[in-house]
XYZ file of C-alpha atoms in Angstrom:
674
model
C -94.801 -47.936 -7.713
C -97.670 -46.578 -5.625
C -97.467 -44.626 -2.365
C -99.740 -45.945 0.357
C -101.774 -43.400 2.321
C -102.511 -43.089 6.028
C -105.177 -40.545 6.972
C -104.635 -38.827 10.292
C -107.553 -39.685 12.577
C -109.926 -36.891 13.514
C -110.583 -37.262 17.224
C -111.103 -35.001 20.217
C -108.153 -32.641 20.818
C -106.456 -33.818 17.610
C -104.935 -31.697 14.874
C -106.826 -30.918 11.703
C -105.469 -29.348 8.540
C -107.244 -26.033 9.149
C -105.923 -25.817 12.726
C -102.357 -26.560 11.710
C -102.353 -24.066 8.840
C -103.970 -21.368 10.953
C -101.604 -21.816 13.885
C -98.456 -21.625 11.790
C -99.548 -19.136 9.132
C -97.451 -16.015 8.585
C -99.475 -13.381 6.755
C -96.997 -10.512 7.074
C -94.080 -11.828 5.000
C -94.238 -11.972 1.178
C -94.585 -15.542 -0.064
C -91.296 -15.822 -1.917
C -89.366 -14.307 0.985
C -90.654 -16.693 3.618
C -90.112 -19.680 1.316
C -86.508 -18.654 0.681
C -85.731 -17.646 4.272
C -87.018 -20.790 5.919
C -86.054 -23.404 3.323
C -82.449 -22.221 3.033
C -82.001 -21.820 6.757
C -83.370 -25.272 7.494
C -80.872 -26.652 4.977
C -77.940 -24.629 6.359
C -78.684 -25.859 9.878
C -78.043 -29.400 8.587
C -74.639 -28.825 6.899
C -72.165 -31.541 7.828
C -69.640 -30.454 10.504
C -66.472 -31.089 8.475
C -67.611 -29.272 5.314
C -67.128 -25.503 4.799
C -70.337 -24.755 2.917
C -73.841 -25.940 2.158
C -75.313 -26.137 -1.325
C -79.008 -25.354 -1.908
C -80.600 -25.680 -5.342
C -84.013 -24.626 -6.613
C -85.572 -26.397 -9.598
C -88.655 -24.893 -11.207
C -90.412 -26.768 -13.980
C -93.435 -28.720 -15.172
C -94.690 -32.273 -14.599
C -97.497 -34.384 -16.037
C -100.294 -34.471 -13.481
C -101.503 -38.036 -14.111
C -97.954 -39.364 -13.769
C -98.069 -38.135 -10.193
C -101.686 -38.891 -9.274
C -101.326 -42.496 -10.452
C -98.786 -43.023 -7.694
C -101.018 -41.736 -4.856
C -103.301 -44.126 -3.040
C -106.808 -42.944 -1.964
C -106.700 -39.507 -3.608
C -105.905 -40.317 -7.273
C -109.421 -39.700 -8.593
C -109.885 -36.560 -6.488
C -106.588 -35.130 -7.749
C -107.567 -35.856 -11.367
C -110.978 -34.191 -10.987
C -109.478 -31.144 -9.258
C -106.438 -30.693 -11.510
C -107.759 -31.363 -14.996
C -104.928 -29.929 -17.086
C -102.240 -32.161 -18.508
C -99.285 -30.276 -17.001
C -98.698 -28.225 -13.854
C -95.724 -26.432 -12.337
C -93.618 -27.625 -9.420
C -90.783 -26.284 -7.288
C -88.115 -28.561 -5.829
C -85.638 -27.403 -3.172
C -82.617 -29.627 -2.672
C -79.608 -29.440 -0.403
C -76.317 -31.324 -0.398
C -73.331 -31.340 1.937
C -75.996 -31.878 4.599
C -76.804 -34.837 6.820
C -80.266 -35.363 5.304
C -83.346 -36.558 7.139
C -81.613 -38.872 9.569
C -83.561 -40.781 12.190
C -86.676 -42.903 12.286
C -90.273 -41.968 11.350
C -91.299 -42.159 14.995
C -90.144 -40.588 18.251
C -88.052 -42.756 20.571
C -89.168 -41.593 24.006
C -86.636 -43.873 25.694
C -83.633 -42.240 24.003
C -83.797 -38.477 23.445
C -80.175 -38.412 22.208
C -81.116 -39.891 18.846
C -81.537 -37.495 15.902
C -85.117 -37.009 14.760
C -84.738 -34.957 11.573
C -87.124 -37.173 9.583
C -89.766 -37.276 12.298
C -89.591 -33.538 13.041
C -89.880 -32.444 9.419
C -92.440 -34.910 8.053
C -94.447 -36.529 10.832
C -94.667 -33.954 13.650
C -96.503 -30.744 12.796
C -95.333 -28.382 15.533
C -91.969 -29.692 16.748
C -89.224 -27.146 16.070
C -85.452 -27.084 16.284
C -83.956 -26.285 19.651
C -80.286 -25.907 18.663
C -78.739 -22.776 20.186
C -77.668 -21.409 16.813
C -80.434 -22.789 14.617
C -81.837 -20.301 12.172
C -84.861 -22.103 10.795
C -87.809 -23.779 12.449
C -89.179 -27.166 11.473
C -92.159 -26.425 13.698
C -93.268 -23.202 12.026
C -91.053 -22.895 8.981
C -92.107 -26.160 7.377
C -95.619 -24.771 6.920
C -94.276 -22.937 3.863
C -94.164 -26.200 1.940
C -97.944 -26.666 2.212
C -99.015 -23.135 1.331
C -97.985 -22.758 -2.257
C -99.393 -25.873 -3.894
C -102.193 -28.380 -3.370
C -101.277 -28.796 0.288
C -99.226 -31.879 -0.525
C -95.463 -32.099 -0.300
C -92.899 -34.864 -0.884
C -89.577 -35.412 0.837
C -86.726 -37.438 -0.610
C -83.533 -37.854 1.382
C -80.324 -39.852 1.318
C -78.545 -40.290 4.644
C -75.519 -42.095 6.023
C -76.584 -44.002 9.129
C -75.205 -47.091 10.833
C -72.308 -47.131 8.346
C -74.528 -47.348 5.271
C -76.371 -45.065 2.844
C -80.173 -45.051 3.096
C -82.716 -43.617 0.628
C -86.061 -42.383 2.008
C -89.203 -41.036 0.333
C -92.278 -39.769 2.159
C -95.141 -37.375 1.542
C -97.536 -35.382 3.687
C -100.812 -33.626 2.941
C -101.951 -30.717 5.119
C -105.059 -29.058 3.711
C -108.020 -27.320 5.294
C -110.789 -29.866 5.655
C -113.260 -26.993 5.322
C -112.463 -26.480 1.638
C -115.018 -27.712 -0.881
C -112.233 -29.342 -2.909
C -110.404 -30.902 0.055
C -108.613 -33.916 -1.380
C -109.575 -36.060 1.624
C -113.170 -34.826 1.936
C -114.785 -32.296 4.291
C -115.404 -34.898 7.004
C -111.729 -35.819 7.221
C -108.969 -34.287 9.319
C -107.421 -32.782 6.187
C -104.141 -34.534 7.036
C -102.584 -37.648 5.516
C -99.164 -39.248 5.091
C -97.873 -41.040 1.996
C -95.162 -43.661 1.608
C -95.352 -47.111 3.145
C -96.977 -48.631 6.252
C -95.312 -50.693 8.961
C -96.704 -53.883 10.474
C -99.160 -51.994 12.705
C -100.304 -49.602 9.978
C -98.271 -46.546 10.964
C -96.862 -44.384 8.149
C -93.192 -44.810 7.247
C -91.087 -43.770 4.236
C -90.450 -45.868 1.136
C -86.884 -47.207 1.310
C -86.774 -49.072 -2.014
C -84.270 -47.299 -4.294
C -85.831 -48.342 -7.597
C -89.305 -47.175 -6.516
C -87.862 -43.877 -5.327
C -86.055 -43.393 -8.624
C -89.307 -44.019 -10.506
C -91.117 -41.402 -8.416
C -88.391 -38.768 -8.866
C -88.578 -39.282 -12.654
C -92.023 -37.621 -12.575
C -90.191 -34.348 -11.856
C -87.051 -35.077 -13.887
C -85.072 -35.334 -10.648
C -82.358 -37.854 -9.860
C -81.500 -39.570 -6.562
C -78.223 -38.739 -4.835
C -75.292 -41.002 -5.645
C -71.744 -41.828 -4.552
C -71.003 -40.078 -1.238
C -73.688 -37.386 -1.527
C -76.258 -36.992 1.224
C -79.017 -34.426 1.433
C -82.707 -33.763 0.959
C -85.087 -32.742 -1.841
C -88.421 -31.120 -0.969
C -90.943 -31.205 -3.835
C -93.969 -28.898 -4.011
C -96.292 -29.925 -6.894
C -99.217 -27.940 -8.314
C -97.412 -24.713 -7.546
C -99.689 -21.726 -6.944
C -97.599 -19.060 -8.654
C -99.882 -16.165 -7.718
C -99.747 -17.032 -4.030
C -95.983 -17.514 -4.111
C -95.253 -14.293 -5.992
C -97.782 -12.022 -4.307
C -97.914 -9.830 -1.220
C -94.833 -7.713 -1.898
C -94.519 -4.670 0.369
C -93.064 -2.237 -2.186
C -95.641 -1.992 -4.944
C -93.430 -0.401 -7.598
C -93.243 -2.648 -10.638
C -90.131 -4.835 -10.746
C -88.696 -6.837 -13.588
C -88.966 -9.966 -11.451
C -92.650 -9.554 -10.506
C -93.919 -12.231 -12.893
C -90.800 -14.369 -13.161
C -90.305 -17.129 -10.587
C -86.630 -17.586 -11.427
C -85.777 -13.870 -11.178
C -87.855 -13.475 -8.022
C -85.966 -16.377 -6.429
C -82.642 -14.760 -7.325
C -83.587 -11.429 -5.784
C -85.036 -12.934 -2.602
C -82.021 -15.180 -1.960
C -79.660 -12.219 -2.271
C -81.920 -10.033 -0.129
C -81.775 -12.320 2.894
C -78.493 -14.206 2.465
C -75.954 -11.779 1.003
C -73.696 -12.110 4.113
C -72.935 -15.761 3.382
C -73.725 -16.317 -0.316
C -70.469 -17.439 -2.029
C -68.611 -15.699 0.816
C -65.520 -17.671 1.785
C -64.683 -14.981 4.358
C -67.893 -15.679 6.244
C -67.217 -16.865 9.797
C -69.144 -20.108 9.534
C -70.663 -22.315 6.872
C -71.083 -20.246 3.741
C -73.786 -20.809 1.129
C -73.727 -21.783 -2.537
C -77.047 -21.526 -4.382
C -78.183 -22.763 -7.770
C -81.390 -22.173 -9.716
C -82.218 -24.607 -12.511
C -78.587 -25.758 -12.603
C -77.173 -22.205 -12.804
C -75.035 -20.876 -9.955
C -76.393 -17.695 -8.374
C -73.993 -14.729 -8.135
C -74.541 -11.493 -6.216
C -75.518 -8.456 -8.226
C -73.453 -5.288 -7.739
C -75.659 -3.819 -5.002
C -75.590 -6.921 -2.826
C -71.875 -7.334 -3.518
C -71.389 -3.864 -1.976
C -73.358 -4.999 1.076
C -71.262 -8.153 1.371
C -68.057 -6.096 1.153
C -69.372 -3.896 3.971
C -70.156 -7.040 5.974
C -66.606 -8.299 5.298
C -65.177 -4.895 6.364
C -63.551 -4.269 2.991
C -64.051 -0.481 2.959
C -61.297 1.622 4.524
C -63.611 4.649 4.811
C -66.447 2.760 6.537
C -67.057 2.627 10.290
C -66.657 -0.644 12.175
C -67.590 -0.137 15.820
C -68.182 -2.508 18.709
C -71.532 -2.023 20.409
C -71.475 -2.022 24.187
C -73.704 -0.517 26.842
C -72.682 0.865 30.205
C -75.632 -0.840 31.917
C -74.531 -4.289 30.758
C -71.380 -5.355 32.599
C -70.337 -1.683 32.848
C -69.889 -1.525 29.109
C -67.072 -4.078 29.073
C -68.844 -6.766 27.058
C -69.255 -6.511 23.274
C -72.897 -7.098 22.311
C -72.151 -7.015 18.603
C -70.548 -4.988 15.853
C -71.994 -2.158 13.780
C -70.630 -1.670 10.259
C -71.857 1.357 8.350
C -71.017 3.690 5.512
C -72.648 6.426 3.450
C -72.860 5.445 -0.237
C -73.655 7.434 -3.338
C -76.168 6.210 -5.866
C -73.306 5.535 -8.285
C -71.435 3.420 -5.720
C -74.525 1.250 -5.385
C -75.026 1.050 -9.180
C -78.536 2.463 -8.766
C -79.809 3.840 -12.081
C -76.185 3.864 -13.183
C -74.934 2.235 -16.375
C -74.207 -0.478 -17.194
C -76.129 -2.171 -14.347
C -78.972 0.363 -13.947
C -80.249 -1.276 -10.767
C -83.496 -0.069 -9.149
C -83.425 1.769 -5.829
C -82.372 -0.109 -2.682
C -85.930 0.194 -1.388
C -87.201 -1.801 -4.368
C -84.514 -4.485 -4.152
C -85.020 -4.812 -0.389
C -88.832 -4.658 -0.729
C -89.205 -1.656 1.591
C -92.297 0.498 1.349
C -91.304 3.875 -0.074
C -94.539 5.813 0.300
C -93.942 6.491 4.008
C -90.280 7.476 3.652
C -89.200 11.110 3.889
C -86.265 11.300 1.527
C -83.185 9.100 1.596
C -82.351 7.724 4.994
C -80.514 4.957 6.751
C -81.211 1.278 6.166
C -79.956 -0.969 8.952
C -79.614 -4.750 8.659
C -79.622 -7.180 11.604
C -78.092 -10.635 11.598
C -76.802 -13.235 14.023
C -74.638 -16.332 13.716
C -76.698 -18.279 11.124
C -76.075 -15.433 8.649
C -79.651 -14.767 7.571
C -80.701 -11.121 7.618
C -83.420 -10.706 10.243
C -84.930 -7.466 8.991
C -84.274 -4.132 7.316
C -84.932 -1.221 9.684
C -85.613 2.225 8.218
C -87.329 4.117 11.039
C -85.851 3.211 14.427
C -82.685 5.298 14.531
C -83.732 8.775 13.459
C -83.549 10.577 10.165
C -80.496 12.343 8.775
C -80.477 15.082 6.188
C -78.397 13.039 3.777
C -77.760 14.493 0.343
C -79.935 13.440 -2.555
C -78.796 10.188 -4.157
C -76.976 9.084 -0.999
C -77.778 6.172 1.285
C -76.554 5.390 4.786
C -76.299 1.596 5.045
C -75.424 -0.303 8.198
C -75.142 -3.938 9.269
C -75.342 -5.015 12.909
C -73.846 -8.452 13.640
C -74.791 -9.921 17.007
C -72.098 -11.416 19.244
C -73.954 -14.733 19.639
C -71.218 -16.315 21.733
C -71.238 -13.660 24.459
C -71.763 -15.292 27.871
C -72.885 -13.270 30.905
C -73.978 -15.001 34.100
C -73.920 -18.342 32.243
C -76.414 -17.003 29.682
C -75.697 -16.980 25.918
C -76.733 -13.770 24.195
C -77.356 -15.597 20.899
C -79.669 -18.145 22.459
C -81.593 -15.432 24.301
C -82.056 -13.372 21.126
C -83.197 -16.438 19.171
C -85.918 -17.048 21.766
C -87.113 -13.472 21.345
C -87.566 -13.890 17.588
C -91.026 -14.332 16.213
C -91.837 -17.569 14.399
C -90.843 -16.075 11.053
C -87.476 -14.879 12.483
C -88.091 -11.345 11.199
C -87.901 -9.347 14.406
C -85.934 -9.127 17.652
C -87.760 -7.954 20.756
C -86.612 -8.195 24.350
C -88.395 -10.999 26.167
C -88.923 -12.204 29.707
C -87.594 -15.751 30.102
C -87.153 -17.714 33.305
C -83.974 -19.299 31.936
C -82.483 -15.876 31.142
C -82.913 -13.721 34.258
C -79.917 -11.474 33.502
C -80.806 -10.663 29.903
C -84.538 -10.485 30.610
C -83.866 -7.854 33.267
C -81.337 -5.827 31.278
C -83.084 -5.811 27.889
C -79.982 -6.185 25.688
C -81.735 -5.516 22.385
C -83.194 -2.249 23.666
C -79.747 -1.197 24.801
C -78.211 -2.275 21.475
C -80.699 -0.020 19.680
C -79.937 2.878 22.011
C -76.193 2.462 21.455
C -76.581 2.266 17.676
C -78.743 5.377 17.637
C -76.215 7.254 19.757
C -73.310 6.292 17.508
C -75.129 7.281 14.338
C -76.248 10.559 15.868
C -72.720 11.388 16.983
C -71.222 10.488 13.625
C -73.728 12.386 11.513
C -74.545 15.227 13.902
C -73.370 17.836 11.416
C -75.926 16.504 8.954
C -78.778 16.310 11.433
C -79.945 19.864 10.653
C -83.108 20.688 8.782
C -83.233 24.108 7.125
C -86.715 25.396 6.369
C -85.368 28.155 4.123
C -83.696 25.801 1.654
C -85.801 25.613 -1.478
C -84.431 22.129 -2.195
C -84.906 20.647 1.267
C -85.667 16.936 0.961
C -88.180 17.141 3.791
C -89.871 20.231 2.360
C -90.326 18.550 -1.014
C -91.696 15.386 0.566
C -94.054 16.884 3.150
C -95.004 20.290 1.739
C -96.346 22.669 4.346
C -95.066 21.094 7.537
C -93.434 22.837 10.437
C -89.690 22.199 10.730
C -87.128 22.765 13.432
C -85.179 25.997 12.953
C -81.941 26.312 11.059
C -79.827 26.178 14.208
C -81.608 23.092 15.564
C -79.122 20.233 15.866
C -78.609 17.204 18.064
C -78.728 19.151 21.321
C -80.601 22.442 20.904
C -80.508 24.821 23.856
C -83.137 27.317 25.022
C -82.434 30.981 24.164
C -80.197 32.825 26.572
C -81.999 35.280 28.835
C -80.493 38.214 30.794
C -79.708 37.569 34.454
C -82.436 39.002 36.719
C -81.490 41.672 39.280
C -80.632 40.588 42.806
C -78.210 38.108 44.317
C -76.322 35.863 41.953
C -77.759 32.384 41.837
C -75.243 29.503 41.903
C -74.626 27.991 38.473
C -75.958 24.608 37.406
C -74.264 21.334 38.227
C -71.546 20.146 35.866
C -73.643 17.049 35.213
C -75.724 17.708 32.113
C -79.335 17.108 33.073
C -81.041 17.590 29.696
C -80.155 16.302 26.237
C -82.590 16.631 23.332
C -82.899 14.924 19.944
C -84.906 15.345 16.764
C -85.962 11.851 15.649
C -87.588 12.760 12.358
C -91.173 11.890 11.481
C -93.696 9.426 12.835
C -97.164 9.149 11.303
C -96.909 12.671 9.834
C -95.926 14.087 13.240
C -92.563 15.489 14.257
C -90.880 13.282 16.837
C -88.579 14.602 19.565
C -86.879 13.046 22.576
C -85.446 14.446 25.797
C -83.092 12.563 28.080
C -83.532 13.987 31.569
C -81.719 13.468 34.875
C -83.850 14.533 37.851
C -82.727 14.689 41.438
C -85.257 14.087 44.232
C -87.963 16.748 44.361
C -87.005 18.345 41.061
C -89.216 18.780 38.030
C -88.623 19.123 34.296
C -90.451 21.764 32.253
C -90.703 21.782 28.478
C -92.430 24.544 26.491
C -92.667 25.318 22.788
C -91.558 28.726 21.548
C -92.020 30.209 18.087
C -89.019 31.392 16.088
C -89.365 33.891 13.266
C -86.642 35.570 11.260
C -86.217 38.290 13.906
C -87.277 36.992 17.297
C -88.253 34.065 19.508
C -91.731 34.351 21.021
C -93.306 32.420 23.846
C -96.704 30.991 23.002
C -98.344 33.558 25.277
C -96.654 36.322 23.325
C -97.631 34.666 20.049
C -101.267 34.522 21.137
C -101.222 38.191 22.168
C -100.154 39.062 18.621
C -103.327 37.408 17.405
C -101.735 34.436 15.600
C -102.720 30.786 15.752
C -100.224 28.198 16.922
C -97.954 26.881 14.115
C -97.947 23.452 15.805
C -99.775 21.436 18.440
C -98.431 19.170 21.175
C -100.070 15.780 20.653
C -98.583 13.032 22.779
C -95.811 12.131 25.182
C -94.595 8.743 26.298
C -92.076 7.352 28.765
C -91.458 3.616 28.465
C -88.965 3.183 31.294
C -86.789 4.963 33.819
C -83.566 4.090 35.613
C -82.443 4.207 39.226
C -78.774 3.472 39.967
C -78.336 2.374 36.335
C -81.062 -0.257 36.644
C -84.014 0.079 34.265
C -87.663 -0.352 35.238
C -90.785 -0.262 33.030
C -93.276 2.596 33.271
C -95.384 2.331 30.114
C -96.740 5.892 30.043
C -98.347 6.969 26.769
C -100.699 9.936 26.975
C -102.217 12.691 24.896
C -101.025 16.031 26.273
C -103.751 17.924 28.125
C -104.168 19.800 31.384
C -104.976 16.695 33.425
C -102.901 16.105 36.541
C -101.452 12.569 36.367
C -99.939 10.555 39.193
C -97.916 7.688 37.706
C -96.402 4.929 39.821
C -93.348 2.918 38.799
C -92.621 -0.325 40.628
C -89.136 -1.654 41.186
C -90.437 -4.460 43.363
C -93.216 -5.070 45.863
C -91.686 -2.724 48.424
C -90.093 -0.004 46.275
C -92.398 2.312 44.357
C -91.538 5.508 42.516
C -93.975 8.369 41.991
C -93.992 10.745 39.002
C -96.380 13.655 38.537
C -97.326 14.933 35.073
C -99.339 17.955 33.986
C -99.722 20.104 30.901
C -98.637 23.762 30.711
C -101.336 26.135 29.438
C -101.174 29.578 27.917
C -103.316 32.451 29.187
C -105.962 31.395 26.674
C -105.982 27.783 27.924
C -104.037 26.255 25.023
C -101.493 23.538 25.807
C -97.968 24.735 25.068
C -95.879 22.300 27.097
C -95.769 19.940 30.042
C -94.096 19.284 33.391
C -92.937 16.084 35.052
C -91.651 15.864 38.637
C -89.617 13.328 40.567
C -91.458 12.664 43.832
C -88.955 10.033 44.979
C -85.917 9.945 47.198
C -83.710 8.759 44.330
C -81.982 10.365 41.395
C -83.766 9.127 38.289
C -83.032 9.208 34.586
C -85.578 8.837 31.831
C -86.187 9.486 28.150
C -89.451 11.160 27.225
C -90.671 11.121 23.616
C -92.921 13.821 22.142
C -95.116 13.978 19.067
C -95.854 17.429 17.644
C -98.351 18.091 14.852
C -97.062 20.757 12.434
C -99.481 23.370 11.100
C -97.462 26.062 9.319
C -94.159 26.227 7.426
C -93.727 29.985 7.665
C -92.057 29.849 11.090
C -90.119 27.437 13.245
C -90.201 26.072 16.774
C -87.660 25.804 19.546
C -87.976 24.170 22.927
C -87.511 26.023 26.194
C -86.637 23.196 28.572
C -85.310 23.503 32.100
C -84.927 21.742 35.444
C -86.504 23.424 38.486
C -86.484 22.660 42.187
C -89.619 21.399 43.898
C -92.518 19.248 42.839
C -95.601 20.350 40.940
C -98.297 19.363 43.419
C -99.256 22.892 44.388
C -98.654 24.643 41.059
């Protein structure tokens, strides 16, 4: 058999190989991870409705190059001159219990109810899935198949359509036409389709079963039989270095040079919630690699047990937010537990697993000791990302890890809007991040920023639960932070979740009425950001009030103001660097502000806009010592409304011999005339 070729015409406004690859390239995700994430999710999206699981298999092996090139029209000689060795490696990804590539090789514009799996995957470069709960993307995700080989990929599928089984085989080439060794030549579009041609010369698959069987024999693969339907994607001339490179954690791993072992680790890393998990609420996953079933190692089995809520001493808490339906609706569920190194089988016989950071491919160089690792996932069951720096740092004991899994409530409906569909639209093309978006079809969620509020709620719960641990002692010779950062300034021993300014004696004269029962200031230590200490203050200001925040120095015997410290002839042990305020709220409604400023003595007038007619004014200025050094700042509420905001500070530490405390207070009046 021989596959006919159809070169995609290069005309004005048309696609070329270089344009397609550039527009859908993901350079931030390691090669093996993006291959595993997208290929498995595309397969799981196609699992048949009546079946409880999908099966995805990876086959890695060798093929004889001329056996393949002899079956390719137009490019046979170019393939032979480019790939001169006898044998090359290939990777085949197959799925069963799925519907396969149903549909025709063209788009029926008169009937948009017909399935177009074949057309979307093979013949349309940028068309993606639009299902509410889809996890993969045929528009962006399919680009993975063209990155790790010669730019050519083959698709075999068996479907059940119109009450009969149909075999289909097609190929596509997407390669930069700018390359010197472009298989179609530098003057081409760099794009071609392989298979058969219809009566008008348009590309279509090969449907002949015997020809398909002959082609699959090149890779020692067999067509589906009996009642099996599914798809096999074949990537020949595998570029192993490109596939295995670009890991984030650069510590050597046993799977660095082993495709099979790297596949095993990556599949577990992103799919442990549903791999072999019959308790999973949805279609679970069975995976095989070279005809061997993949099982979870002990670390990922622990994570799956946490996902399944198997631990009686773990925390399983619904996440709500008072500014979304008054806190009545469940946005998702947070499952978390503190584990010892032994419980995770890390460096513990007989498993002797590497650290979680290595298995999860998290960069360790920027981490300050052991900390939390939080996993996100939604209904498709693929882990979105591993977050290690968004929710603060806790002084967890050595050889302990705080692990948490957040599971989104995809089916939540508010104002006829699905939370799951909104979150999916916010995901980047590689599905590795959630960010709140602004969508016309989602006015409620776009306004209320559910992901931001989910993060705030998670941070609050973790801080409340581990508040007793959120203390950093500079005197402890074995402090994790001290060992990691050396001479850096730390909060004092009595600095916890909500530190208070030192008590001062009441001044003489009439007694001043006490403060309101409503707490107007709450402060948090967030840990470290870019070698700076990060702090946050949540402040409630009434109209014509202002918030003051100053740094004081704490020694073993006394707390000094910075003016007093200067008078003693000492240099500051730390320096205010930056403050930022992303948003503020009025009547529990949040509005963007976007302030991010280095702290200096400038007088700033910042305007927040609720709408065209309602504007809110905030005044900012630095507080200086007698010697003109910045030791704090002020912010005033020049509005007629009670406002609430969170202001984040970055402080550069200079000296470990003393500590800092904040003197923060609310005062009446603005700061215009001060």
